[in-house]
Short mmCIF file of C-alpha atoms in Angstrom, two decimals:
data_model
loop_
_atom_site.label_atom_id
_atom_site.label_comp_id
_atom_site.label_asym_id
_atom_site.label_seq_id
_atom_site.Cartn_x
_atom_site.Cartn_y
_atom_site.Cartn_z
CA MET Y 17 11.58 -34.05 18.26
CA ASN Y 18 11.81 -34.16 22.05
CA ASN Y 19 8.90 -32.89 24.14
CA ARG Y 20 10.76 -29.87 25.48
CA ASN Y 21 11.51 -28.46 22.01
CA TYR Y 22 8.01 -29.31 20.83
CA ASN Y 23 6.43 -27.43 23.73
CA ILE Y 24 8.70 -24.41 23.15
CA TYR Y 25 7.81 -24.25 19.45
CA PHE Y 26 4.13 -24.92 20.08
CA ASN Y 27 3.70 -22.28 22.78
CA THR Y 28 5.75 -19.65 20.92
CA HIS Y 29 3.82 -20.28 17.71
CA THR Y 30 0.42 -20.24 19.41
CA ILE Y 31 0.97 -17.23 21.63
CA SER Y 32 2.68 -15.08 18.98
CA GLY Y 33 0.02 -16.01 16.42
CA ILE Y 34 -3.02 -15.28 18.58
CA ILE Y 35 -1.60 -11.94 19.76
CA ILE Y 36 -1.22 -10.52 16.25
CA CYS Y 37 -3.93 -12.46 14.38
CA VAL Y 38 -6.36 -9.58 13.79
CA LEU Y 39 -3.70 -7.03 12.85
CA LEU Y 40 -2.00 -9.59 10.62
CA TYR Y 41 -5.27 -10.40 8.88
CA VAL Y 42 -5.86 -6.70 8.18
CA ILE Y 43 -2.32 -6.39 6.80
CA PHE Y 44 -2.70 -9.43 4.53
CA PHE Y 45 -6.22 -8.62 3.34
CA ALA Y 46 -5.56 -4.94 2.58
CA GLY Y 47 -2.09 -5.78 1.23
CA SER Y 48 -3.55 -8.28 -1.24
CA PHE Y 49 -5.69 -5.54 -2.80
CA ALA Y 50 -2.83 -3.04 -2.53
CA PHE Y 51 -0.94 -4.98 -5.22
CA PHE Y 52 -3.49 -3.35 -7.57
CA ARG Y 53 -3.19 0.10 -6.01
CA ASN Y 54 -2.69 1.96 -9.30
CA GLU Y 55 -5.39 -0.07 -11.03
CA ILE Y 56 -7.92 0.70 -8.29
CA ALA Y 57 -7.11 4.42 -8.55
CA ALA Y 58 -7.61 4.32 -12.32
CA TRP Y 59 -10.85 2.36 -11.90
CA GLN Y 60 -12.21 4.84 -9.37
CA ASN Y 61 -11.37 7.84 -11.59
CA ASN Y 62 -12.52 6.01 -14.74
CA VAL Y 63 -9.30 7.02 -16.51
CA SER Y 64 -7.04 4.29 -17.85
CA TYR Y 65 -3.40 4.92 -17.03
CA LYS Y 66 -2.35 2.17 -19.45
CA THR Y 67 -3.64 4.12 -22.45
CA TYR Y 68 -2.26 7.46 -21.26
CA GLN Y 69 0.20 9.06 -23.66
CA GLU Y 70 3.01 10.78 -21.77
CA ASN Y 71 3.57 14.39 -22.82
CA HIS Y 72 6.29 16.37 -21.09
CA GLN Y 73 4.82 19.64 -22.34
CA SER Y 74 2.20 19.15 -19.62
CA PHE Y 75 4.82 20.03 -17.00
CA ASP Y 76 5.51 23.42 -18.58
CA LYS Y 77 1.79 24.10 -19.02
CA LEU Y 78 1.27 23.34 -15.34
CA LEU Y 79 4.14 25.66 -14.34
CA ASP Y 80 2.73 28.41 -16.57
CA SER Y 81 -0.65 28.11 -14.87
CA LEU Y 82 1.02 28.19 -11.44
CA LYS Y 83 2.87 31.39 -12.42
CA GLY Y 84 -0.53 33.00 -12.96
CA GLU Y 85 -1.37 32.33 -9.31
CA THR Y 86 1.95 32.95 -7.57
CA ASN Y 87 5.47 34.16 -8.24
CA LEU Y 88 7.59 31.02 -8.72
CA HIS Y 89 10.89 32.86 -9.12
CA GLY Y 90 13.60 31.41 -6.88
CA ARG Y 91 11.51 28.51 -5.58
CA ASP Y 92 12.38 24.81 -5.45
CA ILE Y 93 9.62 22.74 -7.08
CA ASN Y 94 9.31 19.00 -6.40
CA PHE Y 95 7.34 16.50 -8.49
CA TYR Y 96 6.91 13.13 -6.77
CA MET Y 97 5.66 10.96 -9.62
CA HIS Y 98 3.36 7.98 -9.15
CA ARG Y 99 0.67 5.94 -10.93
CA GLU Y 100 2.94 5.33 -13.91
CA GLY Y 101 3.59 9.03 -14.44
CA THR Y 102 -0.05 10.03 -14.77
CA SER Y 103 -0.15 12.00 -11.53
CA ALA Y 104 2.21 13.66 -9.11
CA TYR Y 105 2.38 15.01 -5.59
CA ILE Y 106 3.77 18.51 -6.15
CA GLY Y 107 5.26 20.89 -3.65
CA TYR Y 108 7.03 24.20 -3.98
CA THR Y 109 9.05 25.93 -1.30
CA ALA Y 110 9.29 29.56 -0.31
CA SER Y 111 11.48 31.61 -2.64
CA ASN Y 112 15.22 31.44 -2.05
CA ASP Y 113 15.29 35.14 -2.93
CA THR Y 114 14.94 36.89 0.44
CA VAL Y 115 13.49 40.08 -1.09
CA LEU Y 116 10.91 38.23 -3.15
CA ASN Y 117 10.11 35.99 -0.20
CA LYS Y 118 9.16 39.02 1.93
CA GLU Y 119 6.99 40.35 -0.89
CA ASN Y 120 5.27 36.98 -1.30
CA LEU Y 121 4.61 36.69 2.42
CA SER Y 122 3.06 40.15 2.52
CA LYS Y 123 0.49 39.08 -0.10
CA ILE Y 124 -0.83 36.14 1.96
CA THR Y 125 -4.36 36.86 3.15
CA PRO Y 126 -5.62 35.85 6.63
CA GLU Y 127 -7.97 33.33 4.96
CA GLN Y 128 -5.02 31.68 3.19
CA LYS Y 129 -3.07 31.50 6.45
CA ALA Y 130 -6.01 29.85 8.21
CA GLU Y 131 -6.49 27.38 5.37
CA LYS Y 132 -2.79 26.55 5.35
CA LYS Y 133 -2.72 25.86 9.09
CA LYS Y 134 -5.79 23.66 8.74
CA GLY Y 135 -4.18 21.48 6.05
CA ARG Y 136 -3.58 17.93 7.20
CA ARG Y 137 -0.46 17.28 5.20
CA ARG Y 138 1.14 20.72 5.54
CA ARG Y 139 4.90 20.82 5.67
CA GLY Y 140 7.17 23.64 6.70
CA GLY Y 141 6.51 26.73 8.77
CA ASP Y 142 4.58 29.96 8.29
CA ASP Y 143 5.57 30.61 4.69
CA ASP Y 144 3.88 30.53 1.31
CA SER Y 145 4.98 27.03 0.34
CA LYS Y 146 2.31 24.74 -1.03
CA ASN Y 147 1.64 21.05 -1.62
CA PHE Y 148 -1.03 19.58 -3.86
CA MET Y 149 -1.88 16.65 -6.11
CA TYR Y 150 -2.10 16.95 -9.89
CA ASN Y 151 -3.50 14.43 -12.35
CA PHE Y 152 -1.88 14.77 -15.78
CA ALA Y 153 -4.41 12.40 -17.34
CA ASN Y 154 -7.50 14.52 -16.66
CA LYS Y 155 -5.66 17.79 -15.82
CA THR Y 156 -7.20 18.27 -12.40
CA ALA Y 157 -5.58 19.55 -9.22
CA GLY Y 158 -6.53 19.26 -5.57
CA ASP Y 159 -5.11 18.60 -2.17
CA TYR Y 160 -4.31 15.14 -0.82
CA THR Y 161 -7.67 14.57 0.85
CA GLN Y 162 -9.64 15.62 -2.23
CA ASN Y 163 -7.71 13.23 -4.49
CA TYR Y 164 -7.77 10.36 -2.01
CA ASP Y 165 -8.81 7.04 -3.55
CA MET Y 166 -9.53 3.48 -2.50
CA GLY Y 167 -6.17 2.25 -3.76
CA GLU Y 168 -4.37 4.71 -1.49
CA PHE Y 169 -6.64 3.75 1.42
CA LEU Y 170 -5.97 0.01 1.14
CA PHE Y 171 -2.27 0.57 0.54
CA ARG Y 172 -1.95 2.62 3.71
CA LEU Y 173 -4.23 0.30 5.67
CA HIS Y 174 -1.91 -2.61 4.96
CA PHE Y 175 0.77 -0.99 7.11
CA LEU Y 176 -1.78 0.46 9.57
CA ALA Y 177 -1.05 4.08 8.64
CA GLN Y 178 -4.52 5.13 9.78
CA LEU Y 179 -3.46 4.36 13.36
CA ASN Y 180 -0.99 7.25 13.13
CA GLN Y 181 -3.93 9.53 13.94
CA VAL Y 182 -4.25 7.91 17.37
CA PRO Y 183 -2.82 10.46 19.85
CA ILE Y 184 -0.10 8.14 21.17
CA SER Y 185 3.50 9.33 20.93
CA VAL Y 186 6.23 6.67 20.96
CA GLY Y 187 9.11 8.94 19.98
CA ILE Y 188 10.92 6.75 17.46
CA ALA Y 189 8.15 6.31 14.87
CA PRO Y 190 4.45 7.09 14.22
CA PHE Y 191 2.19 4.83 16.26
CA GLY Y 192 0.64 2.96 13.31
CA TYR Y 193 3.97 2.24 11.65
CA LEU Y 194 5.42 1.01 14.92
CA VAL Y 195 2.49 -1.36 15.49
CA ALA Y 196 2.83 -2.69 11.93
CA GLY Y 197 6.58 -3.18 12.38
CA ILE Y 198 6.14 -5.05 15.67
CA THR Y 199 3.41 -7.19 14.08
CA ALA Y 200 5.69 -8.12 11.16
CA PHE Y 201 8.53 -8.92 13.56
CA ILE Y 202 6.33 -11.17 15.75
CA PHE Y 203 5.02 -12.78 12.57
CA LEU Y 204 8.57 -13.95 11.86
CA PHE Y 205 8.56 -15.89 15.15
CA ALA Y 206 5.17 -17.43 14.33
CA LEU Y 207 6.39 -18.51 10.88
CA ILE Y 208 9.69 -20.04 11.99
CA THR Y 209 8.26 -21.83 15.03
CA GLY Y 210 5.34 -23.09 12.93
CA LEU Y 211 7.72 -24.59 10.40
CA LEU Y 212 9.84 -26.20 13.13
CA LEU Y 213 6.69 -27.53 14.78
CA HIS Y 214 5.68 -29.45 11.64
CA TRP Y 215 9.20 -30.22 10.40
CA ASP Y 216 9.29 -33.92 11.36
CA LYS Y 217 6.01 -34.66 9.55
CA LEU Y 218 6.25 -31.99 6.90
CA VAL Y 219 6.15 -34.35 3.89
CA SER Y 220 3.68 -36.90 5.25
CA ASN Y 221 1.18 -34.33 6.54
CA PHE Y 222 1.45 -32.08 3.52
CA PHE Y 223 -0.88 -34.31 1.48
CA VAL Y 224 -3.27 -35.05 4.34
CA PHE Y 225 -6.68 -33.36 4.38
CA ARG Y 226 -9.59 -34.88 6.30
CA PRO Y 227 -12.66 -32.74 5.61
CA PHE Y 228 -15.15 -35.04 7.34
CA SER Y 229 -13.24 -35.52 10.55
CA LYS Y 230 -13.71 -33.55 13.79
CA TRP Y 231 -13.44 -29.78 13.64
CA LYS Y 232 -9.97 -29.48 15.11
CA THR Y 233 -8.66 -31.89 12.47
CA VAL Y 234 -10.32 -29.96 9.64
CA TRP Y 235 -8.86 -26.63 10.72
CA THR Y 236 -5.46 -28.15 11.52
CA ASP Y 237 -5.16 -29.77 8.07
CA MET Y 238 -6.12 -26.49 6.37
CA HIS Y 239 -3.76 -24.47 8.55
CA THR Y 240 -0.83 -26.83 7.96
CA ALA Y 241 -1.29 -27.32 4.21
CA LEU Y 242 -1.88 -23.67 3.32
CA GLY Y 243 0.76 -22.52 5.80
CA VAL Y 244 3.43 -24.72 4.25
CA ILE Y 245 2.46 -23.77 0.68
CA GLY Y 246 2.53 -20.07 1.48
CA PHE Y 247 5.53 -20.18 3.82
CA PRO Y 248 8.14 -18.74 1.36
CA PHE Y 249 5.76 -15.93 0.38
CA GLN Y 250 4.83 -15.12 3.97
CA PHE Y 251 8.46 -15.26 5.10
CA ILE Y 252 9.49 -12.83 2.36
CA PHE Y 253 6.73 -10.45 3.38
CA ALA Y 254 7.58 -10.69 7.06
CA VAL Y 255 11.25 -9.87 6.41
CA THR Y 256 10.74 -7.13 3.81
CA GLY Y 257 7.79 -5.66 5.71
CA THR Y 258 9.81 -5.45 8.91
CA PHE Y 259 12.65 -3.72 7.06
CA LEU Y 260 10.39 -1.23 5.26
CA ILE Y 261 8.65 -0.23 8.47
CA VAL Y 262 11.71 0.14 10.70
CA ASN Y 263 14.26 1.37 8.14
CA ALA Y 264 13.90 4.96 9.37
CA VAL Y 265 14.73 3.79 12.89
CA LEU Y 266 17.78 1.90 11.63
CA VAL Y 267 19.00 4.84 9.55
CA LEU Y 268 18.67 7.38 12.36
CA PRO Y 269 21.70 6.35 14.47
CA PHE Y 270 23.99 6.15 11.41
CA SER Y 271 22.96 9.58 10.18
CA LYS Y 272 23.53 11.08 13.64
CA LEU Y 273 26.89 9.37 14.09
CA LEU Y 274 28.38 9.99 10.66
CA TYR Y 275 26.43 12.96 9.25
CA ASN Y 276 25.42 14.95 12.34
CA GLY Y 277 21.77 14.13 11.70
CA GLU Y 278 21.73 15.21 8.03
CA GLN Y 279 19.90 12.23 6.52
CA GLN Y 280 19.55 13.88 3.11
CA LYS Y 281 23.34 14.18 2.84
CA MET Y 282 23.73 10.51 3.74
CA TYR Y 283 21.19 9.45 1.11
CA GLN Y 284 23.02 11.54 -1.49
CA ASP Y 285 26.39 9.95 -0.68
CA ILE Y 286 25.07 6.40 -0.99
CA GLY Y 287 23.37 7.25 -4.30
CA VAL Y 288 19.75 7.00 -3.18
CA THR Y 289 18.97 10.62 -4.11
CA ALA Y 290 20.67 13.20 -6.30
CA HIS Y 291 22.81 16.03 -5.00
CA ASP Y 292 20.84 19.26 -4.76
CA ASN Y 293 23.23 21.75 -3.15
CA TYR Y 294 22.96 24.42 -5.86
CA PRO Y 295 22.87 27.90 -4.29
CA TYR Y 296 20.63 30.72 -5.47
CA SER Y 297 22.62 33.29 -7.52
CA TYR Y 298 20.25 36.31 -7.41
CA LYS Y 299 20.63 36.59 -11.19
CA PRO Y 300 17.57 35.92 -13.35
CA SER Y 301 17.78 33.34 -16.10
CA PRO Y 302 18.42 34.98 -19.50
CA ALA Y 303 16.22 32.55 -21.40
CA ASP Y 304 12.61 31.42 -21.16
CA VAL Y 305 12.29 28.64 -18.59
CA LYS Y 306 11.16 25.28 -19.96
CA ILE Y 307 11.79 21.86 -18.41
CA ALA Y 308 10.16 19.61 -21.05
CA PRO Y 309 13.36 19.43 -23.20
CA PHE Y 310 15.33 18.05 -20.27
CA LEU Y 311 12.64 15.45 -19.51
CA ASP Y 312 12.73 14.48 -23.19
CA LEU Y 313 16.53 14.16 -22.95
CA ALA Y 314 16.30 11.79 -19.98
CA LYS Y 315 13.71 9.62 -21.73
CA LYS Y 316 15.79 9.59 -24.90
CA LYS Y 317 18.80 8.36 -22.94
CA TRP Y 318 16.85 5.71 -21.03
CA PRO Y 319 13.51 4.98 -22.76
CA GLU Y 320 12.94 1.85 -20.65
CA SER Y 321 12.63 3.84 -17.44
CA GLU Y 322 10.19 6.15 -15.71
CA PHE Y 323 10.49 9.25 -13.58
CA LYS Y 324 10.44 8.78 -9.85
CA ARG Y 325 11.09 12.37 -8.76
CA ILE Y 326 11.72 15.64 -10.60
CA VAL Y 327 13.18 18.64 -8.80
CA VAL Y 328 13.47 22.15 -10.17
CA LYS Y 329 16.05 24.10 -8.12
CA ASN Y 330 16.04 27.91 -8.13
CA TYR Y 331 13.26 28.38 -10.67
CA ALA Y 332 14.00 31.12 -13.26
CA ASP Y 333 17.42 31.83 -11.69
CA SER Y 334 20.69 31.66 -13.65
CA ASN Y 335 21.72 28.77 -11.39
CA MET Y 336 18.51 26.86 -12.06
CA HIS Y 337 18.96 23.09 -12.22
CA VAL Y 338 16.56 20.32 -13.22
CA ILE Y 339 17.20 17.13 -11.25
CA MET Y 340 15.58 13.94 -12.55
CA GLU Y 341 15.55 10.66 -10.62
CA LEU Y 342 14.45 7.60 -12.60
CA GLU Y 343 13.99 3.88 -12.11
CA PRO Y 344 14.00 1.18 -14.81
CA HIS Y 345 10.99 -0.82 -15.91
CA PHE Y 346 10.98 -4.28 -14.35
CA ASN Y 347 11.35 -5.96 -17.76
CA SER Y 348 14.54 -3.98 -18.43
CA SER Y 349 16.32 -4.23 -15.11
CA PHE Y 350 15.32 -5.74 -11.78
CA ALA Y 351 17.40 -3.23 -9.83
CA GLY Y 352 18.71 0.23 -10.45
CA SER Y 353 18.15 3.94 -10.07
CA GLY Y 354 19.13 6.75 -12.39
CA ILE Y 355 19.99 10.42 -11.97
CA LEU Y 356 20.26 13.16 -14.56
CA THR Y 357 20.94 16.74 -13.42
CA VAL Y 358 21.12 19.55 -15.97
CA LYS Y 359 22.02 23.21 -15.50
CA VAL Y 360 19.38 25.09 -17.47
CA THR Y 361 21.33 28.19 -18.60
CA ASP Y 362 23.96 26.27 -20.56
CA ASN Y 363 22.28 22.82 -20.92
CA LYS Y 364 25.26 21.29 -19.15
CA ILE Y 365 24.86 17.83 -17.60
CA VAL Y 366 26.11 18.12 -14.03
CA GLU Y 367 25.36 14.64 -12.73
CA GLU Y 368 24.50 11.45 -14.60
CA LYS Y 369 23.86 7.90 -13.44
CA SER Y 370 22.24 5.32 -15.69
CA PRO Y 371 19.34 3.37 -14.17
CA LEU Y 372 20.23 0.40 -16.39
CA THR Y 373 24.01 0.04 -16.16
CA ASP Y 374 25.28 2.05 -13.17
CA THR Y 375 23.71 -0.17 -10.52
CA SER Y 376 25.25 0.02 -7.07
CA TYR Y 377 25.12 -2.43 -4.19
CA GLY Y 378 22.63 -0.14 -2.45
CA ASP Y 379 20.40 -0.19 -5.56
CA TYR Y 380 20.35 -3.99 -5.55
CA VAL Y 381 19.50 -4.25 -1.86
CA ARG Y 382 16.80 -1.58 -2.02
CA SER Y 383 15.27 -2.94 -5.23
CA ILE Y 384 15.18 -6.52 -3.96
CA ILE Y 385 13.35 -5.45 -0.81
CA TYR Y 386 10.88 -3.17 -2.58
CA ARG Y 387 10.16 -5.37 -5.58
CA LEU Y 388 9.75 -8.55 -3.55
CA HIS Y 389 7.36 -6.76 -1.21
CA TYR Y 390 5.29 -4.92 -3.82
CA GLY Y 391 5.31 -7.62 -6.49
CA ASP Y 392 5.84 -5.12 -9.33
CA TYR Y 393 8.42 -7.07 -11.31
CA GLY Y 394 6.32 -9.57 -13.25
CA GLY Y 395 3.23 -7.82 -14.57
CA TYR Y 396 -0.33 -8.92 -13.91
CA PRO Y 397 0.36 -12.69 -13.76
CA LEU Y 398 2.70 -12.18 -10.82
CA LYS Y 399 0.30 -9.74 -9.14
CA MET Y 400 -2.47 -12.33 -9.36
CA ILE Y 401 -0.19 -14.95 -7.82
CA TYR Y 402 0.71 -12.54 -5.02
CA PHE Y 403 -2.98 -11.80 -4.49
CA ILE Y 404 -3.87 -15.50 -4.23
CA LEU Y 405 -1.00 -16.15 -1.81
CA GLY Y 406 -2.10 -13.14 0.25
CA VAL Y 407 -5.64 -14.51 0.49
CA MET Y 408 -4.19 -17.88 1.48
CA GLY Y 409 -2.43 -16.08 4.32
CA CYS Y 410 -5.84 -14.80 5.47
CA LEU Y 411 -7.19 -18.37 5.47
CA VAL Y 412 -4.19 -19.57 7.48
CA ILE Y 413 -4.90 -16.89 10.09
CA ILE Y 414 -8.63 -17.73 10.35
CA SER Y 415 -7.95 -21.48 10.59
CA GLY Y 416 -5.33 -20.76 13.24
CA ILE Y 417 -7.89 -18.87 15.35
CA LEU Y 418 -10.36 -21.75 15.04
CA ILE Y 419 -7.70 -24.34 15.96
CA TRP Y 420 -6.87 -22.28 19.02
CA LEU Y 421 -10.56 -22.20 20.03
CA VAL Y 422 -11.39 -25.86 19.37
CA ALA Y 423 -8.27 -27.06 21.21
CA ARG Y 424 -9.42 -25.17 24.30
CA ASP Y 425 -13.12 -25.99 24.10
CA LYS Y 426 -12.88 -29.06 26.35
CA ASN Y 427 -14.62 -30.20 29.52
CA ASN Y 428 -11.42 -30.12 31.54
CA VAL Y 429 -11.12 -26.35 30.94
CA ILE Y 430 -12.93 -24.31 33.58
CA PRO Y 431 -16.08 -22.50 32.33
CA ARG Y 432 -14.59 -19.04 32.90
CA LYS Y 433 -11.65 -19.75 30.60
CA ARG Y 434 -13.85 -21.47 28.01
CA LYS Y 435 -16.11 -18.41 27.90
CA PHE Y 436 -13.12 -16.08 27.50
CA ASN Y 437 -11.66 -18.24 24.70
CA PHE Y 438 -14.97 -18.24 22.81
CA TRP Y 439 -15.44 -14.49 23.08
CA ALA Y 440 -11.86 -13.86 21.98
CA ALA Y 441 -12.27 -16.08 18.90
CA ASN Y 442 -15.75 -14.64 18.25
CA ILE Y 443 -14.43 -11.05 18.27
CA PHE Y 444 -11.38 -11.94 16.19
CA THR Y 445 -13.35 -13.72 13.45
CA ALA Y 446 -16.03 -11.01 13.33
CA ILE Y 447 -13.46 -8.24 12.82
CA CYS Y 448 -11.51 -10.21 10.22
CA LEU Y 449 -14.27 -11.76 8.13
CA THR Y 450 -16.37 -8.60 7.78
CA MET Y 451 -13.54 -6.96 5.82
CA LEU Y 452 -14.69 -8.67 2.59
CA PRO Y 453 -18.28 -7.30 2.51
CA VAL Y 454 -17.15 -3.91 3.85
CA THR Y 455 -14.51 -3.56 1.12
CA ALA Y 456 -17.04 -4.52 -1.56
CA ILE Y 457 -19.58 -2.03 -0.16
CA THR Y 458 -16.99 0.76 -0.30
CA PHE Y 459 -16.05 -0.07 -3.90
CA ILE Y 460 -19.72 0.13 -4.87
CA ALA Y 461 -20.27 3.37 -2.95
CA ILE Y 462 -17.34 5.22 -4.55
CA LYS Y 463 -18.88 4.52 -7.95
CA ILE Y 464 -22.40 5.72 -7.18
CA SER Y 465 -21.44 8.67 -4.96
CA PRO Y 466 -21.09 12.06 -6.71
CA LYS Y 467 -18.23 13.13 -4.42
CA VAL Y 468 -15.51 10.88 -3.02
CA ASP Y 469 -12.69 12.10 -0.82
CA GLN Y 470 -10.71 10.90 2.17
CA ASP Y 471 -13.45 11.67 4.70
CA PHE Y 472 -16.03 9.80 2.63
CA ILE Y 473 -13.91 6.65 2.39
CA TYR Y 474 -12.87 6.77 6.04
CA ARG Y 475 -16.41 7.21 7.36
CA LEU Y 476 -18.00 4.63 5.11
CA TYR Y 477 -15.36 1.95 5.53
CA PHE Y 478 -14.70 2.24 9.26
CA TYR Y 479 -18.32 2.80 10.31
CA ALA Y 480 -19.55 -0.10 8.16
CA TRP Y 481 -16.75 -2.27 9.53
CA LEU Y 482 -17.66 -1.32 13.10
CA VAL Y 483 -21.40 -1.97 12.63
CA LEU Y 484 -20.94 -5.34 10.92
CA SER Y 485 -18.30 -6.45 13.43
CA LEU Y 486 -20.54 -5.57 16.39
CA TYR Y 487 -23.48 -7.33 14.72
CA TYR Y 488 -21.63 -10.63 14.36
CA ILE Y 489 -20.02 -10.31 17.78
CA VAL Y 490 -23.48 -10.00 19.34
CA ARG Y 491 -24.74 -12.92 17.22
CA ARG Y 492 -22.21 -15.17 19.01
CA SER Y 493 -22.08 -17.73 16.20
CA ILE Y 494 -18.70 -18.15 14.54
CA ARG Y 495 -20.14 -20.63 12.08
CA ARG Y 496 -22.79 -18.14 10.90
CA THR Y 497 -20.19 -15.37 10.78
CA ASN Y 498 -18.07 -17.52 8.45
CA ARG Y 499 -20.90 -18.47 6.13
CA GLU Y 500 -22.84 -15.20 6.03
CA THR Y 501 -19.85 -12.92 5.46
CA LEU Y 502 -18.71 -15.25 2.67
CA LEU Y 503 -22.17 -15.23 1.05
CA VAL Y 504 -22.79 -11.49 1.41
CA GLY Y 505 -19.25 -10.64 0.33
CA SER Y 506 -19.56 -12.82 -2.77
CA ILE Y 507 -22.89 -11.30 -3.79
CA LEU Y 508 -21.54 -7.77 -3.30
CA ALA Y 509 -18.45 -8.74 -5.33
CA PHE Y 510 -20.70 -9.34 -8.35
CA ILE Y 511 -22.31 -5.93 -7.86
CA VAL Y 512 -18.95 -4.07 -8.03
CA PRO Y 513 -18.39 -4.51 -11.83
CA LEU Y 514 -22.14 -4.11 -12.36
CA ALA Y 515 -22.15 -0.74 -10.58
CA ASN Y 516 -19.10 0.37 -12.56
CA GLY Y 517 -20.76 -0.57 -15.85
CA LEU Y 518 -24.05 1.15 -15.03
CA VAL Y 519 -22.40 4.38 -13.87
CA THR Y 520 -19.51 4.74 -16.34
CA HIS Y 521 -20.66 2.44 -19.19
CA ASN Y 522 -17.16 0.98 -19.12
CA TRP Y 523 -18.28 -2.62 -18.96
CA LEU Y 524 -15.85 -5.47 -18.38
CA TRP Y 525 -15.76 -6.57 -22.02
CA LYS Y 526 -15.44 -2.98 -23.29
CA THR Y 527 -12.34 -2.20 -21.20
CA PHE Y 528 -10.79 -5.49 -22.32
CA VAL Y 529 -11.35 -4.74 -26.01
CA ASP Y 530 -10.14 -1.13 -25.65
CA GLY Y 531 -6.90 -2.24 -23.99
CA GLN Y 532 -7.72 -0.54 -20.71
CA ARG Y 533 -6.11 -3.31 -18.70
CA ASP Y 534 -6.03 -1.44 -15.41
CA LEU Y 535 -9.80 -0.84 -15.49
CA PHE Y 536 -10.48 -4.39 -16.66
CA ILE Y 537 -8.38 -6.08 -13.99
CA VAL Y 538 -10.35 -4.53 -11.09
CA ASP Y 539 -13.73 -5.66 -12.45
CA PHE Y 540 -12.28 -9.05 -13.33
CA LEU Y 541 -10.79 -9.46 -9.86
CA TRP Y 542 -14.12 -8.79 -8.15
CA LEU Y 543 -15.91 -11.10 -10.58
CA MET Y 544 -13.51 -13.93 -9.70
CA ILE Y 545 -13.91 -13.20 -5.97
CA GLY Y 546 -17.69 -13.50 -6.38
CA ILE Y 547 -17.53 -16.77 -8.34
CA ILE Y 548 -14.98 -18.46 -6.04
CA GLY Y 549 -16.79 -17.15 -2.96
CA LEU Y 550 -20.14 -18.61 -4.03
CA LEU Y 551 -18.50 -21.93 -4.91
CA ALA Y 552 -16.85 -22.01 -1.49
CA PHE Y 553 -20.17 -21.18 0.19
CA TYR Y 554 -21.93 -23.96 -1.72
CA LYS Y 555 -19.22 -26.48 -0.79
CA THR Y 556 -19.30 -25.51 2.89
CA LYS Y 557 -23.10 -25.76 2.91
CA LYS Y 558 -22.93 -29.32 1.57
CA PHE Y 559 -20.14 -30.06 4.05
CA PHE Y 560 -22.22 -28.90 7.01
CA GLN Y 561 -25.18 -30.96 5.84
CA LYS Y 562 -23.07 -34.14 5.67
CA ILE Y 563 -21.56 -33.81 9.14
CA GLN Y 564 -24.86 -32.98 10.83
#
C-alpha cells in the first residue's frame, strides 16, 4: 500500500473512531444486554414468560373491565403486543360516534384533563382517548412509566433514546435518534477504513499477540485481532442500525411525493400493515361482542406465529372489524408477516395474508434487517454469541482509545497537546468503563426496592454513572480505572443473582429445573460476567507484576 492511501485510511479511521468512541461504546454495551430485553423484563417482574399459557379469553375479560370504566362503543382499540404476547401497549381512540363522543367528553373531570395533559406519552388532542400498558401474565395495568423496566431502559439506551428529552430540535428526527444514526453512519467509515488499513497484513498479523511488549503494541494487537474477528458482526450492526434509525427520514419524501404525506396508506399498499378504512355505520352490533374466537381462528390457521398488533375497529358497531397482524416464529420462517381481518357481524374474512407462505419482497427486506440486528432468529445460543461479539466490540473501542493515547504520548508532542490527549482518553475511559458496575448496581437495586418505575431507574442509573465517572476522571489514572471498574463490576455481578434469590427465592438452579429459561438466563449471564471478569482481573494483575 502506498503512503498516500495509508495516511488517508489511517487518519479517517482514527478521527472517525475517536469522535464517536464514547457513544459507540454506550450503544454496544447497552445493545449487548438488549438482546435479552424480554428476559430482563421477566426477571425484574419475577414472572416467567416462557411458562405463560396464552389464553385469548383474557382479551375479552380486559375489554369487559374497560367497559365498566368507560363507554367503548364506536372506538378503535389497538393492542401492540410484545414480550411474547404476555403484555401489550393498549390504546383506544375517541368514539367514532359523534353523539357519543360529545357525551363522553362532557363526563371528563378537570382532574382527568390535568392528568391527561401531564402524561408523558400522550397522543392525540383534547379527547378521552387513553393509552396504557397491560400485563396478561399477572393481570396488572399501568401507564408506560409505571411499567418501565430495565430491559426497556437498556434497549432504548442502545439507540440513545434518552437524549430525545434534550430540548434540541433538528426538524427531521428526534435528537437522540439522529445522534445514534450519525454515530452508526460514521462507524461504517471507521470499520471500512480499519479493514483497508490492515488489509496487506491481515493474515500475518491476525495470529500475532505480544502481551509483554510495550503498551502500544499490546493495545494494537488486541484492537486488530478482536476488530478483525468481530468485523462481520460490527459491519452488519452498522448497516442495519443506520437503516433502522433513519428509515423514517427515507420514507418521508416518498410518502409526500406519492401519497400526499399519508404514510399509513403507503404502508398498507406495500403490505407492511393491514387496511383499516372501515367506516362507522351508526348501527349497533346485533350480537354480543367477543374477539377471542377470531384470535383463536388466526392461531388455528397459523399456529407457528404470534400476534404483533391487534386492532378492533368500530367497537360494538355493525361494521366492527377485528384486524390481526402476525409474524412467524423464527424456527418456522425467517421472513414474513401475516394479516387476518374479520368482519364481526357475519364472521366474514375480509383480508387474509399468510405469514408463512405469502411472503413479499418487502417482508424479506424488513425481516433481514430486523432479525440480523436483534438476533432473534436462533434462540439463546445465537443471543449468547451476539452478546459476546457485542462485548468484543466494547473491547475494540477501549483498546482503540488507548492506542490513540499511547501513540501521542511522546516527547516530540508539545506538553499542551499531551495534556489534552490524556484528559480526553481519561474522560472517555471513565465514562465507558463505569457502565459495568453501574448496570450491576441498578439490577441489584430493582430487586431490593419496593417500587420501581421509570423515574427510579433513570435517577439511579444516570446519577450513579455520573458520580462514578467523575470519581475516576478526578483520579487521573486510566490503569486504575481499568482494573477497579473490572473488579467492582465483577463482584457486583455475583451479587445480582444472589439478590434475586434472596428476594424472590427463585434461585438459579430452581428456575432451571422449573423450565423458567428467561429468568434463568439473566442470573446465568451475570454469573458468567462475574467469573470471566475476575479471571480477567487476575490475569491483568499478574501481567502488570511481570512488566514492572
